[in-house]
mmCIF file of C-alpha atoms in Angstrom:
data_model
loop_
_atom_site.group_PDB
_atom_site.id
_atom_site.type_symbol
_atom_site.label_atom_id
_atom_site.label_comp_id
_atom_site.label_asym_id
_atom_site.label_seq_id
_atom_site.Cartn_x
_atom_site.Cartn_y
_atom_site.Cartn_z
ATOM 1 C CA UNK A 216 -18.107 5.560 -4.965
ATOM 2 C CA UNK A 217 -14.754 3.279 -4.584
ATOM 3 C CA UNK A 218 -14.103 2.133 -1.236
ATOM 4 C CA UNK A 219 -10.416 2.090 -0.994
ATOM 5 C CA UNK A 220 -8.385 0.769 2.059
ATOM 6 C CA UNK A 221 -4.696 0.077 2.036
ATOM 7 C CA UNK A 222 -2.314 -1.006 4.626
ATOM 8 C CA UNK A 223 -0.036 1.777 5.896
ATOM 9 C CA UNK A 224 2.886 2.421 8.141
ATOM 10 C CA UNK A 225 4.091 1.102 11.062
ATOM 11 C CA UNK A 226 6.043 4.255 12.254
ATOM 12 C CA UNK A 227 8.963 2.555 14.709
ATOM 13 C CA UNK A 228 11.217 3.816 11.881
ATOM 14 C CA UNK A 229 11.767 6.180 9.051
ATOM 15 C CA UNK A 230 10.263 4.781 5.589
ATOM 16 C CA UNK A 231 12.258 3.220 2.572
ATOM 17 C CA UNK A 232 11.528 3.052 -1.462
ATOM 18 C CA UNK A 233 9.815 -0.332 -0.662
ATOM 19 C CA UNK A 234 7.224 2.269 1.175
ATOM 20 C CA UNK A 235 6.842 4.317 -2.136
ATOM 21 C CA UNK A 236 6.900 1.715 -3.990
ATOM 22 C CA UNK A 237 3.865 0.753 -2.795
ATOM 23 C CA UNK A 238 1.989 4.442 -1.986
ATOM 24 C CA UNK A 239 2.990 5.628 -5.851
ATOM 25 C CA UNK A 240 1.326 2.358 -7.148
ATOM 26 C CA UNK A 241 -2.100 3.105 -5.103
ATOM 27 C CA UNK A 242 -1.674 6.745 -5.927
ATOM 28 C CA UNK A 243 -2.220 6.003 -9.578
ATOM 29 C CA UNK A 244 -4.692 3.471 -8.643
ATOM 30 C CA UNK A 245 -6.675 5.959 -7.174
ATOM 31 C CA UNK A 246 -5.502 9.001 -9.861
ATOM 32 C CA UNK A 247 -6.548 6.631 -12.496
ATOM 33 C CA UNK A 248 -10.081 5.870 -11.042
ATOM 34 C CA UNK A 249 -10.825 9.938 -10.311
ATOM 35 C CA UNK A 250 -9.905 10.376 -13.913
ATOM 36 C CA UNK A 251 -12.546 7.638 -15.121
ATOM 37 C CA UNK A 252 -15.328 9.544 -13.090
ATOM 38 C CA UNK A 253 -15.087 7.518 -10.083
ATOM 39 C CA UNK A 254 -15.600 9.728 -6.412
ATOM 40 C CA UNK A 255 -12.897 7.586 -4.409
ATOM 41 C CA UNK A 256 -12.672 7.295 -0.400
ATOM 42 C CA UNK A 257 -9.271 6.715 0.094
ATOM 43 C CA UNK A 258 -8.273 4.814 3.931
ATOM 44 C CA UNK A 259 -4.918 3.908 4.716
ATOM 45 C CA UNK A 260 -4.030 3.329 8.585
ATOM 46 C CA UNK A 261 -1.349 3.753 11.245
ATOM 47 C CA UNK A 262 -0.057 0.814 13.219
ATOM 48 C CA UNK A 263 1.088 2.650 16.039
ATOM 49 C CA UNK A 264 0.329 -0.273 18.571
ATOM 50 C CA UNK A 265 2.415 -3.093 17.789
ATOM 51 C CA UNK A 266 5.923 -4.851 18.650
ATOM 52 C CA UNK A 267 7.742 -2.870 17.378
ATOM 53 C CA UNK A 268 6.574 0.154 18.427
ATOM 54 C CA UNK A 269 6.607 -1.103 21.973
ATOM 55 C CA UNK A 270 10.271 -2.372 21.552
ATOM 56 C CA UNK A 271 11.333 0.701 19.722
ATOM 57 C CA UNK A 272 10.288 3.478 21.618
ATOM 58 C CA UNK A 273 11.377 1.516 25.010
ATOM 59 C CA UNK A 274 15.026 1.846 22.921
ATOM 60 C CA UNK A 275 14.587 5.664 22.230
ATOM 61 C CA UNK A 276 13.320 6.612 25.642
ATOM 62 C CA UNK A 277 10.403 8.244 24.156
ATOM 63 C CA UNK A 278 6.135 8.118 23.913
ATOM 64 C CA UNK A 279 5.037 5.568 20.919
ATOM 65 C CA UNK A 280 2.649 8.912 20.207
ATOM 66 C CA UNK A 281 5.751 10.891 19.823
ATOM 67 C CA UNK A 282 7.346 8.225 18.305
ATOM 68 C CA UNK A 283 4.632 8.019 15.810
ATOM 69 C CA UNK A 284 4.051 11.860 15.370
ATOM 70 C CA UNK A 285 7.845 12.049 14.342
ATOM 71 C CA UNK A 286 8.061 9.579 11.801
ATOM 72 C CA UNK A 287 4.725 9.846 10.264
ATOM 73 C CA UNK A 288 6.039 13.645 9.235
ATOM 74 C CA UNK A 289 8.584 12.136 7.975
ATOM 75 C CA UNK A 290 6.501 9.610 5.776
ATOM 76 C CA UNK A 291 4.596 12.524 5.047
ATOM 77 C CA UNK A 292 7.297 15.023 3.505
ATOM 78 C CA UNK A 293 8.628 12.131 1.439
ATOM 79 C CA UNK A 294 5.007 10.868 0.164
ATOM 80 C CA UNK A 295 4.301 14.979 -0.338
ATOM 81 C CA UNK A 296 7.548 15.469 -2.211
ATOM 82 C CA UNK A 297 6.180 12.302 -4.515
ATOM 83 C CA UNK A 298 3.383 13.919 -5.544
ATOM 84 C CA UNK A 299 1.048 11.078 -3.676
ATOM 85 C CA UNK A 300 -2.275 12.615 -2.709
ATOM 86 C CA UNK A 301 -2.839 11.572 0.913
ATOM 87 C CA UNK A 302 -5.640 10.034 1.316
ATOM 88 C CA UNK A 303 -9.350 10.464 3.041
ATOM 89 C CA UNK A 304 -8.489 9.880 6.427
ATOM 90 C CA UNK A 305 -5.003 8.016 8.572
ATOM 91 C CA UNK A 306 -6.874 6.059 11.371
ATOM 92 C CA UNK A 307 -5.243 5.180 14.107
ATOM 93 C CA UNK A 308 -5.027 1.953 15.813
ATOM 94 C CA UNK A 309 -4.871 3.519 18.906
ATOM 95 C CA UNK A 310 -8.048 5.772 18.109
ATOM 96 C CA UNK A 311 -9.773 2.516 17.552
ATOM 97 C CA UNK A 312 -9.891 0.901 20.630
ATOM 98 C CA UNK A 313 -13.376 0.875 21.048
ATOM 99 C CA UNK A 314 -14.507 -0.581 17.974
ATOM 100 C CA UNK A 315 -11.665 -3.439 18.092
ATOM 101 C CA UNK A 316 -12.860 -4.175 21.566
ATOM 102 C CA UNK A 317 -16.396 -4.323 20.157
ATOM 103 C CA UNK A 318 -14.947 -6.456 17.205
ATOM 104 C CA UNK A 319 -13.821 -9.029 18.879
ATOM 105 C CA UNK A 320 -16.677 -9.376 21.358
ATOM 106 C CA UNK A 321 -18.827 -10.328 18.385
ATOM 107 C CA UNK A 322 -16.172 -12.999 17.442
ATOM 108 C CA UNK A 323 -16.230 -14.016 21.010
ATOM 109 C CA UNK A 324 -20.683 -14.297 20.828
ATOM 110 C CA UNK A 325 -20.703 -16.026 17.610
ATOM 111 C CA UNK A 326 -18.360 -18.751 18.469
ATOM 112 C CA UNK A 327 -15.435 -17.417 16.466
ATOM 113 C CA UNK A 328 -12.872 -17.241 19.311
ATOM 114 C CA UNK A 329 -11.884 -18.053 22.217
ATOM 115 C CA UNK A 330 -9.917 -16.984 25.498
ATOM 116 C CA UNK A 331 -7.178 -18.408 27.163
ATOM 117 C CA UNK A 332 -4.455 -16.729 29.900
ATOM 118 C CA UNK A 333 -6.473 -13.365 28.766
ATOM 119 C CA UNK A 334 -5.456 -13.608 25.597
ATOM 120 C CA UNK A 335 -8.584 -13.699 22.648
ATOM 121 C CA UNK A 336 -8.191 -16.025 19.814
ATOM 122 C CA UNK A 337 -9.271 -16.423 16.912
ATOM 123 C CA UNK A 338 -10.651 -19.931 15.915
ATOM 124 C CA UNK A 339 -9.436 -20.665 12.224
ATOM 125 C CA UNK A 340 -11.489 -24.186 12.551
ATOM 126 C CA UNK A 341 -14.681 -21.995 11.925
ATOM 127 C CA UNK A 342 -14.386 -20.476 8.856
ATOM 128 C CA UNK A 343 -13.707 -22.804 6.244
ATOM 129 C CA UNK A 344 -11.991 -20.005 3.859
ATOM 130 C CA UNK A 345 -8.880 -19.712 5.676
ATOM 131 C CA UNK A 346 -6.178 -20.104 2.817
ATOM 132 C CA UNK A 347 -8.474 -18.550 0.094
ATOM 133 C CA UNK A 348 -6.548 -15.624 -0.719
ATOM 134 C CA UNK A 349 -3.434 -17.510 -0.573
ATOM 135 C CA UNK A 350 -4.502 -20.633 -2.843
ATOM 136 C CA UNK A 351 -3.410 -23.159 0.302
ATOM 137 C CA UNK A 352 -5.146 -25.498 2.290
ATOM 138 C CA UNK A 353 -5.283 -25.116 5.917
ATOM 139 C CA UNK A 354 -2.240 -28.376 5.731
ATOM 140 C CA UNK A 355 -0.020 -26.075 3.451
ATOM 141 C CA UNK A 356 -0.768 -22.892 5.756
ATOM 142 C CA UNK A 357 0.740 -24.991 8.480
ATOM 143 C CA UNK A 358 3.602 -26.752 6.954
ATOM 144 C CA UNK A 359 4.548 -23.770 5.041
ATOM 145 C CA UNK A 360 8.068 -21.507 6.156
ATOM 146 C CA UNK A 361 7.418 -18.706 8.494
ATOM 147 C CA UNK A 362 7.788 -15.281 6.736
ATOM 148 C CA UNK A 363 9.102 -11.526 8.388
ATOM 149 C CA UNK A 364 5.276 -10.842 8.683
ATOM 150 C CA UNK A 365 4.435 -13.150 11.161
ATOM 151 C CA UNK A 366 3.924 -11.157 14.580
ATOM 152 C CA UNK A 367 5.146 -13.039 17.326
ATOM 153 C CA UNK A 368 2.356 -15.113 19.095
ATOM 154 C CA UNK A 369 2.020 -17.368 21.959
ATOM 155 C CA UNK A 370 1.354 -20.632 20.069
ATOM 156 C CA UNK A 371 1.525 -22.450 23.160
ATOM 157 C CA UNK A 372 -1.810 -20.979 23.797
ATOM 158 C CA UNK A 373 -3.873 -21.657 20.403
ATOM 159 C CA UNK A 374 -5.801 -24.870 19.975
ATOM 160 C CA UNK A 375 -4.355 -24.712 16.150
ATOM 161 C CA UNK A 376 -1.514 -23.326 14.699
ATOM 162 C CA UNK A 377 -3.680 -21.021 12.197
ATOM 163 C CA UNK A 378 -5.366 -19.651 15.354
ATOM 164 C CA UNK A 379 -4.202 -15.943 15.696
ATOM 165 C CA UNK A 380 -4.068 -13.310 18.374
ATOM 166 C CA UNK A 381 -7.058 -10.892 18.303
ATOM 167 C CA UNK A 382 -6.627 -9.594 22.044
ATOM 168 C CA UNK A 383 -2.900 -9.707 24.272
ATOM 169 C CA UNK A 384 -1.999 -8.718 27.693
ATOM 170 C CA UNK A 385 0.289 -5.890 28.116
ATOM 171 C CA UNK A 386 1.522 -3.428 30.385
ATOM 172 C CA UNK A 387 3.389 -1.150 28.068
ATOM 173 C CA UNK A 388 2.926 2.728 28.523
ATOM 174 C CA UNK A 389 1.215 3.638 25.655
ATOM 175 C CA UNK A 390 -0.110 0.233 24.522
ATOM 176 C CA UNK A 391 -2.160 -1.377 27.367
ATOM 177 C CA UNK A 392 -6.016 -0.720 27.281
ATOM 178 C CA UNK A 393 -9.015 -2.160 29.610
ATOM 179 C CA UNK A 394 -11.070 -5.094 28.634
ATOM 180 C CA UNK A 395 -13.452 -7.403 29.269
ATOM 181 C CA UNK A 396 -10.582 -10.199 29.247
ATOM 182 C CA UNK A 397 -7.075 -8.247 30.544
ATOM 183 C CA UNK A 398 -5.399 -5.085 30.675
ATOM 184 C CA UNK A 399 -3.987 -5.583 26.947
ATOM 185 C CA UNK A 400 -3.687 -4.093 23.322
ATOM 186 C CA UNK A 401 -5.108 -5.839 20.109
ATOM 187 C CA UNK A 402 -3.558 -7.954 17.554
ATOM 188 C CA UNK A 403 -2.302 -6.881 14.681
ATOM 189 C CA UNK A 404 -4.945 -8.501 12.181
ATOM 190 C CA UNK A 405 -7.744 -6.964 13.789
ATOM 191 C CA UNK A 406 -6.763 -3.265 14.081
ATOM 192 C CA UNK A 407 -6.948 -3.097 10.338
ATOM 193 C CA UNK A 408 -10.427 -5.341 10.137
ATOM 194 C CA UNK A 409 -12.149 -2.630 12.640
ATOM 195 C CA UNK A 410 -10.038 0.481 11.051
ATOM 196 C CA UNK A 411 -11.538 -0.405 7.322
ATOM 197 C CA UNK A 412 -15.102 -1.477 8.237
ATOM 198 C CA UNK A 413 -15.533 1.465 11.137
ATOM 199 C CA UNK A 414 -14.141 4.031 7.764
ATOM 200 C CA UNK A 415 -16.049 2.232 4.615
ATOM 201 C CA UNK A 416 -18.556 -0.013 5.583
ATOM 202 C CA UNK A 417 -18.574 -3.979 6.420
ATOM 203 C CA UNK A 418 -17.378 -4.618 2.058
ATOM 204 C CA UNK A 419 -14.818 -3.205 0.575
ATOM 205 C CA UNK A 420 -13.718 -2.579 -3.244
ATOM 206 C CA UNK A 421 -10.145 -2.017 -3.265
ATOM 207 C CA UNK A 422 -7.767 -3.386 -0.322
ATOM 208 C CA UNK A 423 -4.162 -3.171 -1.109
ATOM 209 C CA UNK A 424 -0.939 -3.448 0.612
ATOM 210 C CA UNK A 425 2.248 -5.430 0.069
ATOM 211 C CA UNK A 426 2.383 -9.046 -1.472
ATOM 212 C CA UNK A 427 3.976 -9.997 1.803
ATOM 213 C CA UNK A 428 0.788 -9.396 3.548
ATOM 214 C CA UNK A 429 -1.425 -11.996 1.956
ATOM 215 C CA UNK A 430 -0.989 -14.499 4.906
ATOM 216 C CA UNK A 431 -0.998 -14.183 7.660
ATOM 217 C CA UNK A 432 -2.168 -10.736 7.477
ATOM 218 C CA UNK A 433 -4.760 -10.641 4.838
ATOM 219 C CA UNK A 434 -6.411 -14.244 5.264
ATOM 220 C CA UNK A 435 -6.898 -13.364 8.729
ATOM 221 C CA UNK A 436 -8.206 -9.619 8.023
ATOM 222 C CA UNK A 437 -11.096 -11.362 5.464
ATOM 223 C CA UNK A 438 -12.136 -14.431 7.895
ATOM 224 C CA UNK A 439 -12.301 -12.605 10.777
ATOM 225 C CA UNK A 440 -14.475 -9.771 9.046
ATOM 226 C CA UNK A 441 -16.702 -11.577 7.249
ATOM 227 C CA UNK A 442 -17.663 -13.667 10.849
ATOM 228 C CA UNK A 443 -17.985 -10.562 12.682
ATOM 229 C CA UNK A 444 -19.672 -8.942 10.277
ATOM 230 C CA UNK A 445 -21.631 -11.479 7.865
ATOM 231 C CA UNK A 446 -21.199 -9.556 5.322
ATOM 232 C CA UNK A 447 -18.762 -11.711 2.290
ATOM 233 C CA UNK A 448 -16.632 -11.198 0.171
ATOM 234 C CA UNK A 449 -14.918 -8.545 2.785
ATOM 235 C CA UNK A 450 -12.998 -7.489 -0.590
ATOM 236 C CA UNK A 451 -14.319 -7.137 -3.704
ATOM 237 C CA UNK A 452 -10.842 -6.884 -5.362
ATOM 238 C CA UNK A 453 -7.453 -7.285 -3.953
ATOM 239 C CA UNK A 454 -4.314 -5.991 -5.130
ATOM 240 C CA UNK A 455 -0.806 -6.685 -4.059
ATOM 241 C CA UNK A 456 2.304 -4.884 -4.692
ATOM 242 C CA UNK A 457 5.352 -7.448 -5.333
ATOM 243 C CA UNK A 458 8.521 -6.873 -3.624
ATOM 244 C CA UNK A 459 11.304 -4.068 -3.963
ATOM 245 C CA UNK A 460 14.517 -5.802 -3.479
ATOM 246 C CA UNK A 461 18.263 -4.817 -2.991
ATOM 247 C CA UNK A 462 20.742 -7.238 -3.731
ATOM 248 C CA UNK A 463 18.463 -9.950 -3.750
ATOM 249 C CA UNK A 464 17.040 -9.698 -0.490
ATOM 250 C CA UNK A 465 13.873 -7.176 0.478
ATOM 251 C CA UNK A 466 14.248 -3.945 0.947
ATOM 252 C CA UNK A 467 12.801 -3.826 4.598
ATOM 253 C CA UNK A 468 13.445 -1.749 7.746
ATOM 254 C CA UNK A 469 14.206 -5.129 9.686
ATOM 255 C CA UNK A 470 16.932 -5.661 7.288
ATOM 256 C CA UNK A 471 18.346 -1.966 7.294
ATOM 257 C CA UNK A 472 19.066 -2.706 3.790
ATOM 258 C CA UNK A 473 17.497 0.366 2.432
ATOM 259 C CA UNK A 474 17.204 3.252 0.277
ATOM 260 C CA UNK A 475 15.617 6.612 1.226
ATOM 261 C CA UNK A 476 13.670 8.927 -0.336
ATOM 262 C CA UNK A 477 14.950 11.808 0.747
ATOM 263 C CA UNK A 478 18.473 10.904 0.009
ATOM 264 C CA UNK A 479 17.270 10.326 -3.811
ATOM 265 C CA UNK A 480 16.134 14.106 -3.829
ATOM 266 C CA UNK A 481 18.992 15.339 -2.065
ATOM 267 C CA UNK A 482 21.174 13.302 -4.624
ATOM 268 C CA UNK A 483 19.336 15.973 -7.243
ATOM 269 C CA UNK A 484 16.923 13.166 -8.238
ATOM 270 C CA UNK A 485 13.707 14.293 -9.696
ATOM 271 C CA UNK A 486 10.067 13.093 -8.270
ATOM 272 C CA UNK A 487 9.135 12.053 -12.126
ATOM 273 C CA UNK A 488 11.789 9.982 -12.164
ATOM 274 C CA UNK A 489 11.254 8.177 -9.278
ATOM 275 C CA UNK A 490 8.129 7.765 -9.774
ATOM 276 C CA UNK A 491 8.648 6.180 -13.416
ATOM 277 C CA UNK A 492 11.175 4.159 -11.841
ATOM 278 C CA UNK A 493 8.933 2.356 -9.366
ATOM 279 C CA UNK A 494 6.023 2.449 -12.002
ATOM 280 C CA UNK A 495 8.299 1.301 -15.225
ATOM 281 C CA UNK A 496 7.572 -2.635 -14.188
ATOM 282 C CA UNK A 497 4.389 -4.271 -13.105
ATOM 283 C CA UNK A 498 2.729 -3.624 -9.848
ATOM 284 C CA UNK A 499 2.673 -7.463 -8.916
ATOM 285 C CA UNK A 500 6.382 -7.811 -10.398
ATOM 286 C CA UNK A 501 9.695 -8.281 -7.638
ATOM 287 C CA UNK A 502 11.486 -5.431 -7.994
ATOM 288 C CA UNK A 503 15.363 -5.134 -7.737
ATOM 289 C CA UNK A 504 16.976 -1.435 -6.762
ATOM 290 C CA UNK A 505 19.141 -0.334 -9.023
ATOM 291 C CA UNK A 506 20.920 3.273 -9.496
ATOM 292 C CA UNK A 507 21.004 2.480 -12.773
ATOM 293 C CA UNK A 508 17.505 2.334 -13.935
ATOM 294 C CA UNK A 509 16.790 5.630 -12.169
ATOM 295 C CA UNK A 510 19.440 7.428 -14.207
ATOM 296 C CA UNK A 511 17.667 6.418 -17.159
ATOM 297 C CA UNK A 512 14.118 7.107 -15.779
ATOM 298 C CA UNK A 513 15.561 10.297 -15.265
ATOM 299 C CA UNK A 514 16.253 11.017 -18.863
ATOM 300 C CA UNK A 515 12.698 9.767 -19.583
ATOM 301 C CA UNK A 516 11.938 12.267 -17.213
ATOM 302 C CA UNK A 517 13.666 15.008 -19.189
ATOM 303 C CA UNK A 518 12.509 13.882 -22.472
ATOM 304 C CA UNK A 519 8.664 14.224 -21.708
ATOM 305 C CA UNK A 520 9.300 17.566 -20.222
ATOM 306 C CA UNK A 521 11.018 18.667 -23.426
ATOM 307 C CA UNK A 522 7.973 17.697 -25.454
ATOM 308 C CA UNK A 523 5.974 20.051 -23.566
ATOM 309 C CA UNK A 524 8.220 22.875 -25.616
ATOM 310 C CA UNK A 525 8.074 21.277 -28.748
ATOM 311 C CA UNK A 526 5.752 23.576 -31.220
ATOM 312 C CA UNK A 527 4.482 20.108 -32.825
ATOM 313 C CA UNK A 528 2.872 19.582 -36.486
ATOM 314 C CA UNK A 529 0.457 21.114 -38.116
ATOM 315 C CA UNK A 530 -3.671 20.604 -37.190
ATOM 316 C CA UNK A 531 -4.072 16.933 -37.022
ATOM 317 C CA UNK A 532 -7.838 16.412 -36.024
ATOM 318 C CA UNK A 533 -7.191 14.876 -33.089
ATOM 319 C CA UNK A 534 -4.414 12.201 -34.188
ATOM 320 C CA UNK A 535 -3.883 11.611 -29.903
ATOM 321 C CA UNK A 536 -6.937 9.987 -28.885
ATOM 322 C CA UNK A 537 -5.791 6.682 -30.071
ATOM 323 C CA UNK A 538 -2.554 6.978 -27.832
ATOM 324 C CA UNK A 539 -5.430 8.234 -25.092
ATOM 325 C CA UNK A 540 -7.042 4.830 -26.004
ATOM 326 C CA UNK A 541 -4.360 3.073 -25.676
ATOM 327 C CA UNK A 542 -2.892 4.925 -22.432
ATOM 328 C CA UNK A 543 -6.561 3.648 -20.841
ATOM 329 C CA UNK A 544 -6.448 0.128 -22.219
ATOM 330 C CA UNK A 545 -2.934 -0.626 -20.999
ATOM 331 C CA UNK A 546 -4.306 0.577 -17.160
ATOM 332 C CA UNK A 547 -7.575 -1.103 -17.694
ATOM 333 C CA UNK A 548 -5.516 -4.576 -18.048
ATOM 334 C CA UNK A 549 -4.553 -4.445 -14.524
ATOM 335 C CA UNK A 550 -2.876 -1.349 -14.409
ATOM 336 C CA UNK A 551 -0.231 -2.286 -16.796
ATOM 337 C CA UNK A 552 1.838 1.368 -15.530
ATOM 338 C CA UNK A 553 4.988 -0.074 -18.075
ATOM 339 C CA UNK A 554 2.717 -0.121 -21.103
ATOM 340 C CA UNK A 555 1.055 3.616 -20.278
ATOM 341 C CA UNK A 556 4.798 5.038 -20.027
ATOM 342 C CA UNK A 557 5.521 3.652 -23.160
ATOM 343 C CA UNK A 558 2.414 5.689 -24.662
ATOM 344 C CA UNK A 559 3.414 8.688 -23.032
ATOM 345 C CA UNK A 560 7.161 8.182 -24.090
ATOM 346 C CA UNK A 561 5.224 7.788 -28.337
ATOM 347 C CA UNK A 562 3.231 11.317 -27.499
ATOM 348 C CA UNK A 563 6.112 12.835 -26.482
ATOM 349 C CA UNK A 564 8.606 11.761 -29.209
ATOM 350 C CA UNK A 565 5.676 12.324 -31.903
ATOM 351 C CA UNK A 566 5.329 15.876 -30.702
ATOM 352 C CA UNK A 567 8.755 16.585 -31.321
ATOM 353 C CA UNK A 568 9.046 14.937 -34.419
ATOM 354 C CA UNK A 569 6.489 17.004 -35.783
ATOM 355 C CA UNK A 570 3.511 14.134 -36.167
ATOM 356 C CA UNK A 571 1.325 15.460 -33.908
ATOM 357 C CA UNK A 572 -0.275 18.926 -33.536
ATOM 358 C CA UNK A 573 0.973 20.466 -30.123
ATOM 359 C CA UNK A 574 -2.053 22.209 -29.527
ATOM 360 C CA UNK A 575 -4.071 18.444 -29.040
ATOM 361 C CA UNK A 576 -1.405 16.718 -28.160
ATOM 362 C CA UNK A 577 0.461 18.748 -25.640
ATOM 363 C CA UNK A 578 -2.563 18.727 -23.451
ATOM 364 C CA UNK A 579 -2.776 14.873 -24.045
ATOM 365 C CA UNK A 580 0.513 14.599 -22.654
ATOM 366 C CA UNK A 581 -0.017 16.707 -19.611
ATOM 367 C CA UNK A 582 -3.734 14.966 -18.454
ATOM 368 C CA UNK A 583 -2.495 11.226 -18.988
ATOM 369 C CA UNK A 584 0.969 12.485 -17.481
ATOM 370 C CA UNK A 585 -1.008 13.199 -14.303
ATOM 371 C CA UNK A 586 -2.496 10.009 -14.040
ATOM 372 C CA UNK A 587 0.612 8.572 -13.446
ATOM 373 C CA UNK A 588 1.342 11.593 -10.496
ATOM 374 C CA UNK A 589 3.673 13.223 -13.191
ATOM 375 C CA UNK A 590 4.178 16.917 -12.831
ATOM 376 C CA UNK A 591 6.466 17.258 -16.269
ATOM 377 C CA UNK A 592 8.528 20.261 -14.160
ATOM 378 C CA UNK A 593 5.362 22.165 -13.688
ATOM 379 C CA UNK A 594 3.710 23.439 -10.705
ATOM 380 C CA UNK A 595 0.653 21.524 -10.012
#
């Protein structure tokens, strides 16, 4: 089995192409492993106790639960309309109480944290791996420029900068449970170290999630796992998703710079386009927006379908299964999605040219197709 866990919504606000770009990626992540044999137990969570779903649904008047219920349907019509298999199970943060509570007491026994005003933090002098992920030193960590996905944290509280918040006080309807050390909600790091361990087990295979998470989110997911835990490496392999940008700057819901999903389909876009767009560079690649690129992902789009009707050339014994070969080596080398459309875009075009039998090859075309989450206009 592949143990799969990557980092989902927070639902204060409807979700953006930045959001697809990254659930189409681990879509074919996981499409791809299925298709090599592998049974796959796919986690990704919902952050529905955090800032901004505190500050947001204090603006709209309304429950963070409703708040979440209404735009995780949304997420869920546009990740549906994708063709992105949901995954195993959506945990939520606030269904995990109990085990982050129990999380964090371990920290607390083994000398991995401390408390202070009834907040619990977590001691980064006691791991020595803090940085790992990152490739900085605890100095660089420090010194380096504080980035959009740095919660906000009472510093004046931590013994050490790199310290982090594992337990807060709060008050908030909807966000303040009991514990030992206040009436309070978690941190953010720690919902998703007690969400993947409580739904795959104390090590992990896949973790995925935005490039932007690395630090501070990701360093402190893996130290603070590992101590609670002693189980290492937390992660057998991570993979993160580089940036979709809009005229130079992220595409974020902070920003309100973004582009929707469901205005894409309304605009008569197709879901194979889209998701060629957002797979036609590499996964770990910044990505700029452009309308452009999707018109001409779109006639990609069309020309793959067409091939479908092409009657092909004669009995070829099987002159596909090196473009199969290839289709597999260029996701093998780190999921190289460009270099697998470009096989699918030589099937197709050799179809209708007459080079390769339609009866192997059309077939060819529609399993690798899938792979990448591509319907070709038919009903799956």
């Amino acid at each position: 089995m592949a143990r799969m866990y990557v980092c989902g919504i927070t639902p204060y606000d409807v979700g953006h192409l930045g959001h697809a770009f990254t659930y189409v990626f681990f879509d074919t992540v996981r499409r791809y492993l299925e298709f090599q044999g592998f049974d796959v137990h796919h986690i990704q969570n919902i952050t529905d106790v955090d800032d901004d779903m505190v500050r947001v649904s204090r603006e709209r008047g309304m429950s963070i639960a409703d708040l979440t219920e209404e735009n995780h349907a949304i997420y869920l019509r546009e990740m549906d309309s994708l063709n992105v298999l949901r995954p195993n199970s959506y945990p939520l943060a606030s269904e995990s109480m109990p085990g982050i509570i129990e999380m964090i007491g371990t920290l607390l026994a083994g000398g991995n944290a401390y408390v202070v005003d009834g907040h619990v933090m977590f001691d980064a002098a006691t791991t020595p791996r803090f940085g790992a992920l990152a490739g900085k030193t605890p100095q660089e960590l420090r010194d380096g420029p504080r980035t959009d996905t740095m919660p906000n944290e009472p510093d004046h509280l931590k013994r050490d900068p790199l310290d982090f918040v594992l337990w807060q006080p709060s008050d908030a309807p909807g966000a303040a449970y009991e514990s030992p050390w206040s009436t309070g909600r978690p941190g953010w790091h720690i919902e998703c170290s007690t969400m993947a361990t409580a739904n795959l087990g104390d090590r992990i295979d896949i973790h995925g999630g935005g490039g932007d998470l690395v630090y501070p989110h990701h360093e402190s997911e893996i130290v603070q796992s590992e101590c609670a835990t002693g189980a290492a490496p937390f992660v057998r392999y991570w993979m993160h998703v580089g940036t979709l940008t809009i005229d130079g700057e992220k595409m974020s819901k902070s920003l309100g710079n973004l582009v929707k999903v469901s205005e894409l389909l309304a605009q008569g876009h197709t879901p194979d386009a889209i998701r060629l767009m957002l797979l036609g560079r590499h996964y770990r690649e910044e990505h700029p927006w452009s309308s452009e690129e999707l018109h001409r992902y779109e006639e990609l789009a069309v020309r793959l379908r067409r091939a479908l009707d092409a009657p092909g050339g004669p009995p070829d014994q099987l002159l596909v299964q090196p473009r199969r070969n290839l289709f597999m080596d260029a996701l093998d080398a780190d999921f190289d999605t460009p270099k697998a459309i470009t096989v699918l875009t030589r099937i197709a075009a050799d179809i209708e040219r007459g080079r390769l039998h339609g009866e192997t090859a059309i077939p060819a075309l529609i399993e690798l197709a899938g792979v990448l989450g591509l319907t070709l206009g038919r009903e799956e």
